[in-house]
Coordinates of C-alpha atoms in Angstrom, one line a residue:
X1 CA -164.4 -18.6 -48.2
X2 CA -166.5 -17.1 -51.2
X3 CA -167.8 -19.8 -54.3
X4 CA -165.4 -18.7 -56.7
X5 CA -162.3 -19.2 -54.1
X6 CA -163.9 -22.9 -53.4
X7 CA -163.8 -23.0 -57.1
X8 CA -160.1 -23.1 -57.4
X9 CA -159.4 -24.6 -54.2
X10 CA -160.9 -28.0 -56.3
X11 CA -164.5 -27.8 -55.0
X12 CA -165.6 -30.6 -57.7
X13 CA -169.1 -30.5 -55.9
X14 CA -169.0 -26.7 -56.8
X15 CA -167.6 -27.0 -59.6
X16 CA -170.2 -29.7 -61.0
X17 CA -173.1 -27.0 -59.9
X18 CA -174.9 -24.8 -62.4
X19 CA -177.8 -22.8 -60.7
X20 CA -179.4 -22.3 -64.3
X21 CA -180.4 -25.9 -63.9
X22 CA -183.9 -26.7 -62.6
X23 CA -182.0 -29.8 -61.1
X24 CA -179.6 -28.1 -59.0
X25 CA -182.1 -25.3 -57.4
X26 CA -183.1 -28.8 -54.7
X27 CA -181.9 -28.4 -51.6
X28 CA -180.6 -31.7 -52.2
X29 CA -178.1 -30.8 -54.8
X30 CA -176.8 -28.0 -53.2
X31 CA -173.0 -28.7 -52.7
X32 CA -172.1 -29.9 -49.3
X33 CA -169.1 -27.0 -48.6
X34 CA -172.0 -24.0 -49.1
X35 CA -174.4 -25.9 -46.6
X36 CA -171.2 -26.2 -44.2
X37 CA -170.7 -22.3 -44.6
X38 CA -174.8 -21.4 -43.8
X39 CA -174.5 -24.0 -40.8
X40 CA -172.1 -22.4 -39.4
X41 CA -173.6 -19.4 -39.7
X42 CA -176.7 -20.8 -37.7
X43 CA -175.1 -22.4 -34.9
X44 CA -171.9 -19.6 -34.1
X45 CA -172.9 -16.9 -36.0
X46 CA -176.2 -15.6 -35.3
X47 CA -177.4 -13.9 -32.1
X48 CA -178.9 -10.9 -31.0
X49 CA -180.1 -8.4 -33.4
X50 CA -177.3 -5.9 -34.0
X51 CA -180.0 -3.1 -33.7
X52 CA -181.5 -4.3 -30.7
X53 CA -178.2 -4.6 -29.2
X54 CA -177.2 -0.9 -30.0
X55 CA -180.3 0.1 -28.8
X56 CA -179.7 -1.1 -25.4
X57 CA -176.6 0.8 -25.2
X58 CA -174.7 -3.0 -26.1
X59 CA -175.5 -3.8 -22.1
X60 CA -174.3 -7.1 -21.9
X61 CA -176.9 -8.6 -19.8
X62 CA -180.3 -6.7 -22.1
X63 CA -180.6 -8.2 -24.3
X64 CA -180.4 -12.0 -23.8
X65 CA -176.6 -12.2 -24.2
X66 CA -176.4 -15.9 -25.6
X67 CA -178.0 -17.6 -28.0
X68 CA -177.8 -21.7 -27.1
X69 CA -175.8 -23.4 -30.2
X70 CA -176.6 -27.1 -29.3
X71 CA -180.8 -26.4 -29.8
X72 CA -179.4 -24.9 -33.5
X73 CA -177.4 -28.1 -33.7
X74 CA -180.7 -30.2 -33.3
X75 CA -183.1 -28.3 -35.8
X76 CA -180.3 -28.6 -38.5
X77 CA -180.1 -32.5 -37.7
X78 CA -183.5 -33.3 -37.5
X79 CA -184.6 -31.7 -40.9
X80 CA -183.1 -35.1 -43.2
X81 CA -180.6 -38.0 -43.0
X82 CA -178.1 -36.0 -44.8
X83 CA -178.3 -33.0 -43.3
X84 CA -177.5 -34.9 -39.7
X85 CA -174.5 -36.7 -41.8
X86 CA -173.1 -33.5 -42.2
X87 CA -173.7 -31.9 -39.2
X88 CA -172.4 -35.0 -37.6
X89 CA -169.0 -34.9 -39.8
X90 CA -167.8 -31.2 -39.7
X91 CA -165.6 -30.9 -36.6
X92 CA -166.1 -26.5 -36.8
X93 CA -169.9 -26.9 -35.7
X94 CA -169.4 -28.1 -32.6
X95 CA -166.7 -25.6 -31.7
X96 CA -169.4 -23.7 -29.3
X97 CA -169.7 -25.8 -26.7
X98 CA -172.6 -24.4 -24.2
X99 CA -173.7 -25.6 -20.0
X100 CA -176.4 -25.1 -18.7
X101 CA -179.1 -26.7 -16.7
X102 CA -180.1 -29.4 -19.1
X103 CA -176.7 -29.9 -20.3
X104 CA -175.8 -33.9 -20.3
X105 CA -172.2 -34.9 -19.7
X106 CA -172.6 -37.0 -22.3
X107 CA -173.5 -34.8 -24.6
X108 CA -170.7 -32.0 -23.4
X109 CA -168.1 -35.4 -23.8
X110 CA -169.1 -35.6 -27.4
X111 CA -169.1 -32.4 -28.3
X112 CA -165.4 -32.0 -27.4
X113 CA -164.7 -35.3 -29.8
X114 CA -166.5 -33.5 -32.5
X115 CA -164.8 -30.7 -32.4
X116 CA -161.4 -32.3 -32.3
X117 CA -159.0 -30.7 -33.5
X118 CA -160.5 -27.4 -33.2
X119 CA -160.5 -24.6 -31.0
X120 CA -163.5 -24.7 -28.5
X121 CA -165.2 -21.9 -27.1
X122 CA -167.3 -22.7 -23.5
X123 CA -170.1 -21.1 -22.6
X124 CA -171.3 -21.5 -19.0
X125 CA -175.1 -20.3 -19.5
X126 CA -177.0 -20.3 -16.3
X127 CA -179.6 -17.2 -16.6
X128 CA -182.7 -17.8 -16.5
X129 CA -185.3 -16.7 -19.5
X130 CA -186.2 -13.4 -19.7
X131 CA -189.8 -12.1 -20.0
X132 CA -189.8 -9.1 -21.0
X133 CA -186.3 -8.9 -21.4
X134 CA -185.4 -6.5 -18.1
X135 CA -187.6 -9.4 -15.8
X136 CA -185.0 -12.8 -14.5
X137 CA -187.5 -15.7 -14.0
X138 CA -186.8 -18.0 -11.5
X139 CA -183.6 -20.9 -12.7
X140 CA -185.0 -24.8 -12.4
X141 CA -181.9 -25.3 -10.5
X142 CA -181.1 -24.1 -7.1
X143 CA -178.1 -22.3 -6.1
X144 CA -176.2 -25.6 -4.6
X145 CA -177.0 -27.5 -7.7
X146 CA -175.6 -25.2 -10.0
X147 CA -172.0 -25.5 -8.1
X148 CA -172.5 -29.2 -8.5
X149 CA -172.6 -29.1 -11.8
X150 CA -169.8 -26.5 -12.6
X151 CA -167.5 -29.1 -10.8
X152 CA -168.8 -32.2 -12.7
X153 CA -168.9 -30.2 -16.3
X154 CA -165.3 -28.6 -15.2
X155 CA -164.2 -31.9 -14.7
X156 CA -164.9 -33.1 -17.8
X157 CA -163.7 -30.1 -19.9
X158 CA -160.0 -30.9 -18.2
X159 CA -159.1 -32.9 -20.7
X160 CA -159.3 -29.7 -23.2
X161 CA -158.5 -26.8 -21.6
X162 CA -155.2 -26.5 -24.0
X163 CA -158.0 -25.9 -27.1
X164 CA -160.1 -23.3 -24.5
X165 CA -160.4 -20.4 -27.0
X166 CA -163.4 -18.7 -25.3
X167 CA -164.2 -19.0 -21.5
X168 CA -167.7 -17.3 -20.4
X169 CA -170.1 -17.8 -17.5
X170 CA -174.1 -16.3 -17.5
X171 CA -175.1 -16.7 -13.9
X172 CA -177.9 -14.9 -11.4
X173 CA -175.9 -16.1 -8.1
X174 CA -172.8 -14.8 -6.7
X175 CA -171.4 -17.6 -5.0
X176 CA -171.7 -19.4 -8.8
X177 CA -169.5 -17.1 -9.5
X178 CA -167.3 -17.8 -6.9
X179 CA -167.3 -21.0 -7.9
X180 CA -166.5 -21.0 -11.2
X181 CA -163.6 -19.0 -10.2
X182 CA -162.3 -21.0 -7.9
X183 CA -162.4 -23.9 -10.1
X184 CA -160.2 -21.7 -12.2
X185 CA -157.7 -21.9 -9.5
X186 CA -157.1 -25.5 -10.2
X187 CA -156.7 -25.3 -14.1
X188 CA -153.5 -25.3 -16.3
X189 CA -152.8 -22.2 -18.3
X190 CA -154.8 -22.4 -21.6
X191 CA -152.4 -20.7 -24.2
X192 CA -155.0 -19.9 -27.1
X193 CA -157.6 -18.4 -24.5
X194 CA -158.8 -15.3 -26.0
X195 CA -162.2 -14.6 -24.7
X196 CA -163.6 -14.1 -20.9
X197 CA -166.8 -13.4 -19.8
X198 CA -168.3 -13.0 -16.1
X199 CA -171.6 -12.1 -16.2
X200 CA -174.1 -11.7 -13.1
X201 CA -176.9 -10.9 -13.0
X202 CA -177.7 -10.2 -9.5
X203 CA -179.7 -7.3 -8.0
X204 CA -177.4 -5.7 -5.7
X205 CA -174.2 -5.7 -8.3
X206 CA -176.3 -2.3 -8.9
X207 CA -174.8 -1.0 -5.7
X208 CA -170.9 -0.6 -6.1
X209 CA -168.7 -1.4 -3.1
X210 CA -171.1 -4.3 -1.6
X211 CA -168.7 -7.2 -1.9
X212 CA -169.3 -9.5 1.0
X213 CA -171.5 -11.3 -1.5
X214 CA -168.7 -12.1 -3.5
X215 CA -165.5 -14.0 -2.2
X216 CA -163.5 -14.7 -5.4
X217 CA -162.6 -11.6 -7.4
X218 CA -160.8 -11.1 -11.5
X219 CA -158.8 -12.4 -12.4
X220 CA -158.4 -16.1 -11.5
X221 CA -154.7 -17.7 -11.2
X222 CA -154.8 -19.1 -14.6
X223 CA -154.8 -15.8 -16.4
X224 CA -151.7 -14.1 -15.0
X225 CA -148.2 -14.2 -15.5
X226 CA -145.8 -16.8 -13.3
X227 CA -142.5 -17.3 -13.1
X228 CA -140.8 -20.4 -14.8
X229 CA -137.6 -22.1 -14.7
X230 CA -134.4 -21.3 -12.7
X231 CA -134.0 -18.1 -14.5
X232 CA -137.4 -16.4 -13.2
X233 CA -138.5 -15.7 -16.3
X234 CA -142.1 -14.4 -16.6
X235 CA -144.4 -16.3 -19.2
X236 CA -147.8 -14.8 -20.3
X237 CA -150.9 -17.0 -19.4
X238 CA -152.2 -16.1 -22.7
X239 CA -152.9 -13.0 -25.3
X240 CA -156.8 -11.9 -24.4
X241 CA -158.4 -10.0 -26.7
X242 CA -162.3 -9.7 -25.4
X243 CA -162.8 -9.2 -21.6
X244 CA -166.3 -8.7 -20.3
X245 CA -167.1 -8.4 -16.1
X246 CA -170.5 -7.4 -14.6
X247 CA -171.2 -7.8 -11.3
X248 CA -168.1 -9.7 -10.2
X249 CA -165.4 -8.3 -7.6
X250 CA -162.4 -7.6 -9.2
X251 CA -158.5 -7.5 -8.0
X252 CA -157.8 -4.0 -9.5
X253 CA -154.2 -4.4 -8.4
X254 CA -153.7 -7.8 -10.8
X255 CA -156.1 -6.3 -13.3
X256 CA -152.7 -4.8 -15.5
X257 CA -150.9 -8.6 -15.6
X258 CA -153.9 -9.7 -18.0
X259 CA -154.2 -6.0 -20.0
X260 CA -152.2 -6.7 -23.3
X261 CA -151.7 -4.5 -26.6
X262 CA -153.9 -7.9 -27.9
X263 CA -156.9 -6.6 -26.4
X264 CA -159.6 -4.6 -28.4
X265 CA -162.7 -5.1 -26.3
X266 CA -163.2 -4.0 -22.5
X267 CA -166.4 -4.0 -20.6
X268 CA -166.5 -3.2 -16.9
X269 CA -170.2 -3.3 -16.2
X270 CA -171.1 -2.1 -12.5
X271 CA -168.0 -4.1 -10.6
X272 CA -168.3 -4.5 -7.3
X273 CA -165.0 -2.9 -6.1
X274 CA -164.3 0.5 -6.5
X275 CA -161.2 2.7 -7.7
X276 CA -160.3 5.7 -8.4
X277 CA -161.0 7.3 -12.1
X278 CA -156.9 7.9 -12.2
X279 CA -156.5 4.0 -11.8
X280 CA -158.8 3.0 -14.4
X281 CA -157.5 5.8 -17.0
X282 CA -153.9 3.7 -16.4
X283 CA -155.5 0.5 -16.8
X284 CA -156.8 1.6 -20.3
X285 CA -153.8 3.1 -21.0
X286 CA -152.2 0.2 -21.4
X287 CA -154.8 -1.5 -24.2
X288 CA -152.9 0.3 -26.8
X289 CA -155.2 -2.3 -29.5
X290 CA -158.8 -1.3 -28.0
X291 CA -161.8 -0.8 -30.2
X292 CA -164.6 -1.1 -27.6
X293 CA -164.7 0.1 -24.5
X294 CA -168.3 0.1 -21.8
X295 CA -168.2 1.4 -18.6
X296 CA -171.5 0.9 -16.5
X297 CA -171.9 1.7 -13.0
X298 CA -170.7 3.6 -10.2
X299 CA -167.6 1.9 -9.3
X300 CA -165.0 4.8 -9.9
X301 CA -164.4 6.6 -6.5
X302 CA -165.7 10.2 -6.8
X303 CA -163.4 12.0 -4.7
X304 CA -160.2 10.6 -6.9
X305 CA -161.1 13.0 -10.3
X306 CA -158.9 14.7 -11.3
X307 CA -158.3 18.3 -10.5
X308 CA -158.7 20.7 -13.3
X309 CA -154.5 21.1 -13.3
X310 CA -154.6 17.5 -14.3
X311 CA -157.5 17.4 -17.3
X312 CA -155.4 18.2 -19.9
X313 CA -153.2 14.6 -19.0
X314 CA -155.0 12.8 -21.6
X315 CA -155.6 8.8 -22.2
X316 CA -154.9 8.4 -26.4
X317 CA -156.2 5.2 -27.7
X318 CA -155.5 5.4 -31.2
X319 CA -157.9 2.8 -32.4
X320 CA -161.0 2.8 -30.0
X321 CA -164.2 3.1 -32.5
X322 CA -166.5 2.9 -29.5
X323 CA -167.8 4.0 -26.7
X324 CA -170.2 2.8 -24.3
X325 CA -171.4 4.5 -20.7
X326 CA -174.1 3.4 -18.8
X327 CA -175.5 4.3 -15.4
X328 CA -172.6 6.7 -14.8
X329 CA -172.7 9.3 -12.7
X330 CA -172.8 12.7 -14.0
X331 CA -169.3 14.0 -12.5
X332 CA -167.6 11.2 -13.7
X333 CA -169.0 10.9 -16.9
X334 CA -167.8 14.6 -17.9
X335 CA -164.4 13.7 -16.3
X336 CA -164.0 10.7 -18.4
X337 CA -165.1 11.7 -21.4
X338 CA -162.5 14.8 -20.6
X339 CA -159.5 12.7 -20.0
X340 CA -159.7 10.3 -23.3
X341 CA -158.6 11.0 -26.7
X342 CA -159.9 9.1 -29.5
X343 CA -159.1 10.3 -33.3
X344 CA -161.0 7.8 -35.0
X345 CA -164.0 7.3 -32.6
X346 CA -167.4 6.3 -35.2
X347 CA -169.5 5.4 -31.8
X348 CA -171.2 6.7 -29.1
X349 CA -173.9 4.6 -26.6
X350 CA -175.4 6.9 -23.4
X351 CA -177.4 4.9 -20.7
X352 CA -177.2 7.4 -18.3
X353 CA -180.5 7.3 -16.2
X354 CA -180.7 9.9 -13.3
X355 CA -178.9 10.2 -10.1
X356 CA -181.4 12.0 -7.2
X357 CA -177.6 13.3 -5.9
X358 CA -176.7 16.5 -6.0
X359 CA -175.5 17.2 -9.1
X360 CA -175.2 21.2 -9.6
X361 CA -171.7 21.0 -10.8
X362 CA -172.2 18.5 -13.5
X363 CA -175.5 17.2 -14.4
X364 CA -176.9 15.5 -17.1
X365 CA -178.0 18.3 -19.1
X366 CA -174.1 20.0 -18.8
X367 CA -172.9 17.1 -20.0
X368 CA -175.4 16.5 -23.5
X369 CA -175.4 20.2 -24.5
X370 CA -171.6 20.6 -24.1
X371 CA -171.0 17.7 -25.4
X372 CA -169.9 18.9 -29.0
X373 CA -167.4 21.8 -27.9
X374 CA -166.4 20.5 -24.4
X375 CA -164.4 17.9 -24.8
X376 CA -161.9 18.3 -27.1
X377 CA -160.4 14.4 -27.7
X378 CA -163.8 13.2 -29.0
X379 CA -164.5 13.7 -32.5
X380 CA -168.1 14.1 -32.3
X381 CA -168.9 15.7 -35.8
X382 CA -167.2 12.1 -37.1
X383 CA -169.4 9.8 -35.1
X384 CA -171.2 7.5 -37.3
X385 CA -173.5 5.9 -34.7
X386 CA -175.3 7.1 -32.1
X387 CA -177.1 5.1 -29.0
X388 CA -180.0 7.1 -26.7
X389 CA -181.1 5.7 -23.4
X390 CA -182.3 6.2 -20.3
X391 CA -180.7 10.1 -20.3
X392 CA -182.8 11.1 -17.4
X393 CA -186.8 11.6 -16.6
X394 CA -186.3 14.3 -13.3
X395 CA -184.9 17.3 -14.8
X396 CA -185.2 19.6 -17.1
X397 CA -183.7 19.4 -20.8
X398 CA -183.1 22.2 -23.3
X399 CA -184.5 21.3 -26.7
X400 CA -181.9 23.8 -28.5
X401 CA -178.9 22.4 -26.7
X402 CA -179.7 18.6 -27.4
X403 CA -180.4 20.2 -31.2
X404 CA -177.0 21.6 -31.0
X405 CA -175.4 17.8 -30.2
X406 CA -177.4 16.8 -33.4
X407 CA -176.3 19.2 -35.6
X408 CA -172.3 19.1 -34.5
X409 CA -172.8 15.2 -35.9
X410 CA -172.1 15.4 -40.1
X411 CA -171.5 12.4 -40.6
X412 CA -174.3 10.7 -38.5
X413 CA -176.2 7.6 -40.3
X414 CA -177.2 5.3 -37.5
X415 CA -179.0 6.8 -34.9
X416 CA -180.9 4.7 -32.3
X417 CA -183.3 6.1 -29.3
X418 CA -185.3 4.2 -27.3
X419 CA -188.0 6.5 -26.1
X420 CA -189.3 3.8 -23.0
X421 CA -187.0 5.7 -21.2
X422 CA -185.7 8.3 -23.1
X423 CA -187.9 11.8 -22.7
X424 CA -190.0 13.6 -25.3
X425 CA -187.5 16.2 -25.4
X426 CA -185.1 14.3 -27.1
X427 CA -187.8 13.7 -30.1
X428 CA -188.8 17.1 -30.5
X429 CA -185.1 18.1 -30.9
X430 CA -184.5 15.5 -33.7
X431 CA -188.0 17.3 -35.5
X432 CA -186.4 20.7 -35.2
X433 CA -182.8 19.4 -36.1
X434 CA -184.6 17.8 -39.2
X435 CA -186.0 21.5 -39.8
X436 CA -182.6 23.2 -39.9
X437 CA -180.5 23.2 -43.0
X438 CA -177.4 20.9 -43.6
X439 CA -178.0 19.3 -40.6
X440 CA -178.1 15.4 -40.5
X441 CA -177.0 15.0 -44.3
X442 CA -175.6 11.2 -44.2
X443 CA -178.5 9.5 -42.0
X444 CA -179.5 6.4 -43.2
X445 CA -180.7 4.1 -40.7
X446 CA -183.3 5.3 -37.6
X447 CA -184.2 2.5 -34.9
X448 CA -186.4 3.9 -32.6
X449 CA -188.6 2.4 -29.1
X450 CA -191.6 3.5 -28.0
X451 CA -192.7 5.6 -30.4
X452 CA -195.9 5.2 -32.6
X453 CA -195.9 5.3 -36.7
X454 CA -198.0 8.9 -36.5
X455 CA -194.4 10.0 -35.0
X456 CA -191.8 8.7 -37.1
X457 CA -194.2 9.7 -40.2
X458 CA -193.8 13.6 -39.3
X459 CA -190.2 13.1 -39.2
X460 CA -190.0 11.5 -42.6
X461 CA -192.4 14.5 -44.3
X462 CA -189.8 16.5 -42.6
X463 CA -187.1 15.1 -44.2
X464 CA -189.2 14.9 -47.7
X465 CA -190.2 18.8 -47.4
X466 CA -185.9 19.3 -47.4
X467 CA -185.4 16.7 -50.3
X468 CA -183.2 14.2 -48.1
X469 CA -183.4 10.6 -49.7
X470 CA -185.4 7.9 -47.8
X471 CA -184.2 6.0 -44.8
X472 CA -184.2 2.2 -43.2
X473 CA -186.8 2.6 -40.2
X474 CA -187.1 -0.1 -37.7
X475 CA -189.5 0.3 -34.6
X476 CA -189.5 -1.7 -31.5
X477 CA -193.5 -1.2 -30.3
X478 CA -195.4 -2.5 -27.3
X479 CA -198.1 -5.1 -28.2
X480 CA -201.3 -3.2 -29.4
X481 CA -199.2 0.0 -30.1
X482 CA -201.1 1.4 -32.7
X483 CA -204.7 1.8 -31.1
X484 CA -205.3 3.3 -35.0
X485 CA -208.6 2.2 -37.0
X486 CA -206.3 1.8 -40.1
X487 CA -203.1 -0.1 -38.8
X488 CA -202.9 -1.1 -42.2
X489 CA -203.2 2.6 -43.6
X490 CA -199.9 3.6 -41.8
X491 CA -198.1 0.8 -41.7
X492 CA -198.2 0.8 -45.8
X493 CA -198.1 4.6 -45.7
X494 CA -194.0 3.9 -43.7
X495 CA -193.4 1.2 -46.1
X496 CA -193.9 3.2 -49.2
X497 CA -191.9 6.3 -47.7
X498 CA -188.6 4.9 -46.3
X499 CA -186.4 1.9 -48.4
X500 CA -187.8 -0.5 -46.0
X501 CA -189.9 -0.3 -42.6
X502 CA -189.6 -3.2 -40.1
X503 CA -191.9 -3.6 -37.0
X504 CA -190.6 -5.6 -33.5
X505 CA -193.1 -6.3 -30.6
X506 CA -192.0 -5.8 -27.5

């Protein structure tokens, strides 16, 4: 709610508040309801960069997918006496209600008071730290104690499953996973559930179609539809609208009782059962509502694609604004992006690393220089956004044709590349796209990885020598990237030439 809407709501403490006074620029007379609103921003609000997350395709396991709210909690009440009287007293802070390995019952207990009468979203956090961010470290807990404590916190949450509005679980081990699934068997049906994560982050989910691992599969009993009463009617379990599954077995056959016109984000990220590319076109089908959609992985069976007869048997989704692929093959890639239709699309993410497969009928390369007159349901010269990754290192690419995907995009202004994976070509194409006339009119905002300041400074004079305006740079550089005598030199030369230059170690 903005200041002057608290205003006539009958804020008196905003009322009372001039900021012209030299007495009311203290911390201490700032009104209570405006600390409440940037608390809450700490503690639910803030996560992962956005930029870092688009340029990591938005995988939902790189970067660190959770950000713990408790420790947020703590900092804001161990700053003053009144600051832990308000964190204390306003029930919507402790709405995020995170597990993990030093999680005390007695802590999870009072958090659920607190947050009375509130919604409560429960995060199930057992990942280790990352460092770097693609490297697990070993978890304190073993594999046998983290099932131990999934039945003692589940026991305790019992009491507010009808308030569940978020249910998500961060683990390296599948039989955790299995676990907290099976615990799910033994739940009631939480109506105002709108949120489900499984995330794993096990090595072999890589490999699609190894599910002895994995016993318990998506989606547990609590989610789908049951008969009730005499009459055999069929109630909904509840109205998702976010799912997100990596590495987890899922019941593809059941999959359609929890797919509702409610649901506007879908991430299937390498699942561990396969099925054919017709199956999942009809499961999408049905989110009439969705606005994000990832597939990662090789789960969808090659042989089912559809025959050319069939590719003109389109999927419309009205509303999807992006998409996400990652780590799928090349054949099924240019098959999927075939079969959807999506008239106000503004997003595109490719993590496509290479396949050593065969791939003469549809490779990589096909696939990014067709891609602006191929496919005729993606509106690719209205993308706003565009994600880079991991688009091979083992064959060869064709400067002109990526060139070509650069200059179909008119209305491009965020592009992010991250060049740790991502080859040289790609680079060279954006310096001889900047080159050609009317081509990337609209960017505003370049993130790139990997690269060094000498680079991204010959694509600004580019862009100076055709009289485009300045950009928002942001770099993502390995420690002891510059190996300059001047850091300083460049560094200030980027911050004087773009609208603002900001630096990330990796």
């Amino acid at each position: 709610m903005s200041l002057r809407h608290r205003t006539y709501a009958g804020s008196r403490s905003i009322a009372r508040w001039d900021p012209s006074r030299p007495a009311c620029l203290s911390i201490s007379a700032f009104p209570v309801e405006l600390l409440i609103e940037v608390f809450a921003d700490v503690v639910l609000a803030i996560s992962v960069p956005s930029g870092l997350t688009w340029l990591t395709c938005n995988d939902p396991l790189n970067p660190w997918p959770y950000v713990v709210p408790a420790a947020r909690r703590d900092v804001l009440m161990s700053v003053c006496k009144v600051w832990r009287e308000i964190v204390l007293a306003t029930p919507l802070l402790w709405t995020a209600v995170d597990v993990g390995p030093n999680s005390s019952l007695e802590r999870l207990d009072s958090a659920l008071k607190r947050a009375w009468p509130h919604r409560v979203a429960i995060t199930v956090n057992l990942l280790a730290p990352t460092r770097p961010h693609t490297h697990l470290l070993p978890l304190a807990l073993g594999v046998a104690e983290q099932s131990e404590l999934l039945s003692f916190v589940f026991r305790r949450l019992a009491s507010s499953e009808t308030r569940w509005s978020k249910l998500a679980i961060h683990a390296q081990e599948h039989s955790v996973i299995d676990t907290f699934l099976e615990l799910l068997e033994r739940r009631a049906r939480p109506s105002l559930l709108h949120t489900f994560e499984i995330i794993c982050a096990a090595e072999e989910v890589k490999n699609a179609g190894n599910v002895h691992r994995q016993r318990s599969t998506f989606p547990p009993p609590l989610l789908t539809p049951r008969a009730t009463g005499k009459e055999g009617l069929v109630s909904r379990a509840c109205l998702l609208s976010s799912i997100t599954l990596r590495g987890c077995r899922v019941d593809w056959g059941r999959v359609s009782a929890v797919i509702s016109p409610a649901l506007t984000q879908l991430t299937l990220d390498h699942i561990m059962d396969r099925l054919p590319l017709d199956r999942l076109l009809a499961i999408i089908k049905l989110c009439s509502s969705l606005e994000s959609l990832r597939i990662g992985g090789a789960f969808m069976a090659r042989d089912d694609i559809a025959s050319d007869g069939d590719a003109h048997a389109r999927v419309v989704l009205p509303v999807l604004q992006n998409i996400s692929l990652a780590s799928v093959p090349p054949p099924e890639t240019a098959a999927l992006l075939d079969r959807l239709e999506t008239p106000v699309l503004r997003a595109l993410s490719f993590d496509l690393p290479f396949h050593v497969v065969s791939v003469a009928a549809a490779d990589y390369r096909a696939i990014v220089e067709s891609l602006p007159s191929a496919y005729a349901g993606i509106p690719f010269e209205a993308v706003i956004t565009l994600s880079l990754r991991a688009l091979g290192l083992s064959y060869p690419v064709s400067v002109p044709g990526i060139q070509q995907l650069f200059c179909s995009m008119h209305a491009l202004t965020y592009l992010f590349m991250d060049f740790r994976t991502l080859q040289v070509e790609f680079w060279l194409a954006l310096l001889a796209t900047v080159a050609t006339p009317n081509a990337l009119p609209t960017l505003k905002h370049l993130t790139v990885a990997g690269m060094s300041p000498l680079d991204v400074q010959e694509f600004i004079l580019l862009r100076q020598q055709r009289g485009l305006p300045k950009l928002y740079v942001t770099m993502y550089c390995k420690c002891g990237w510059s190996g300059l005598e001047d850091e300083r030199k460049w560094t200030g030369w980027l911050q004087v030439n773009t609208l603002s230059c900001t630096m990330y170690a990796l």
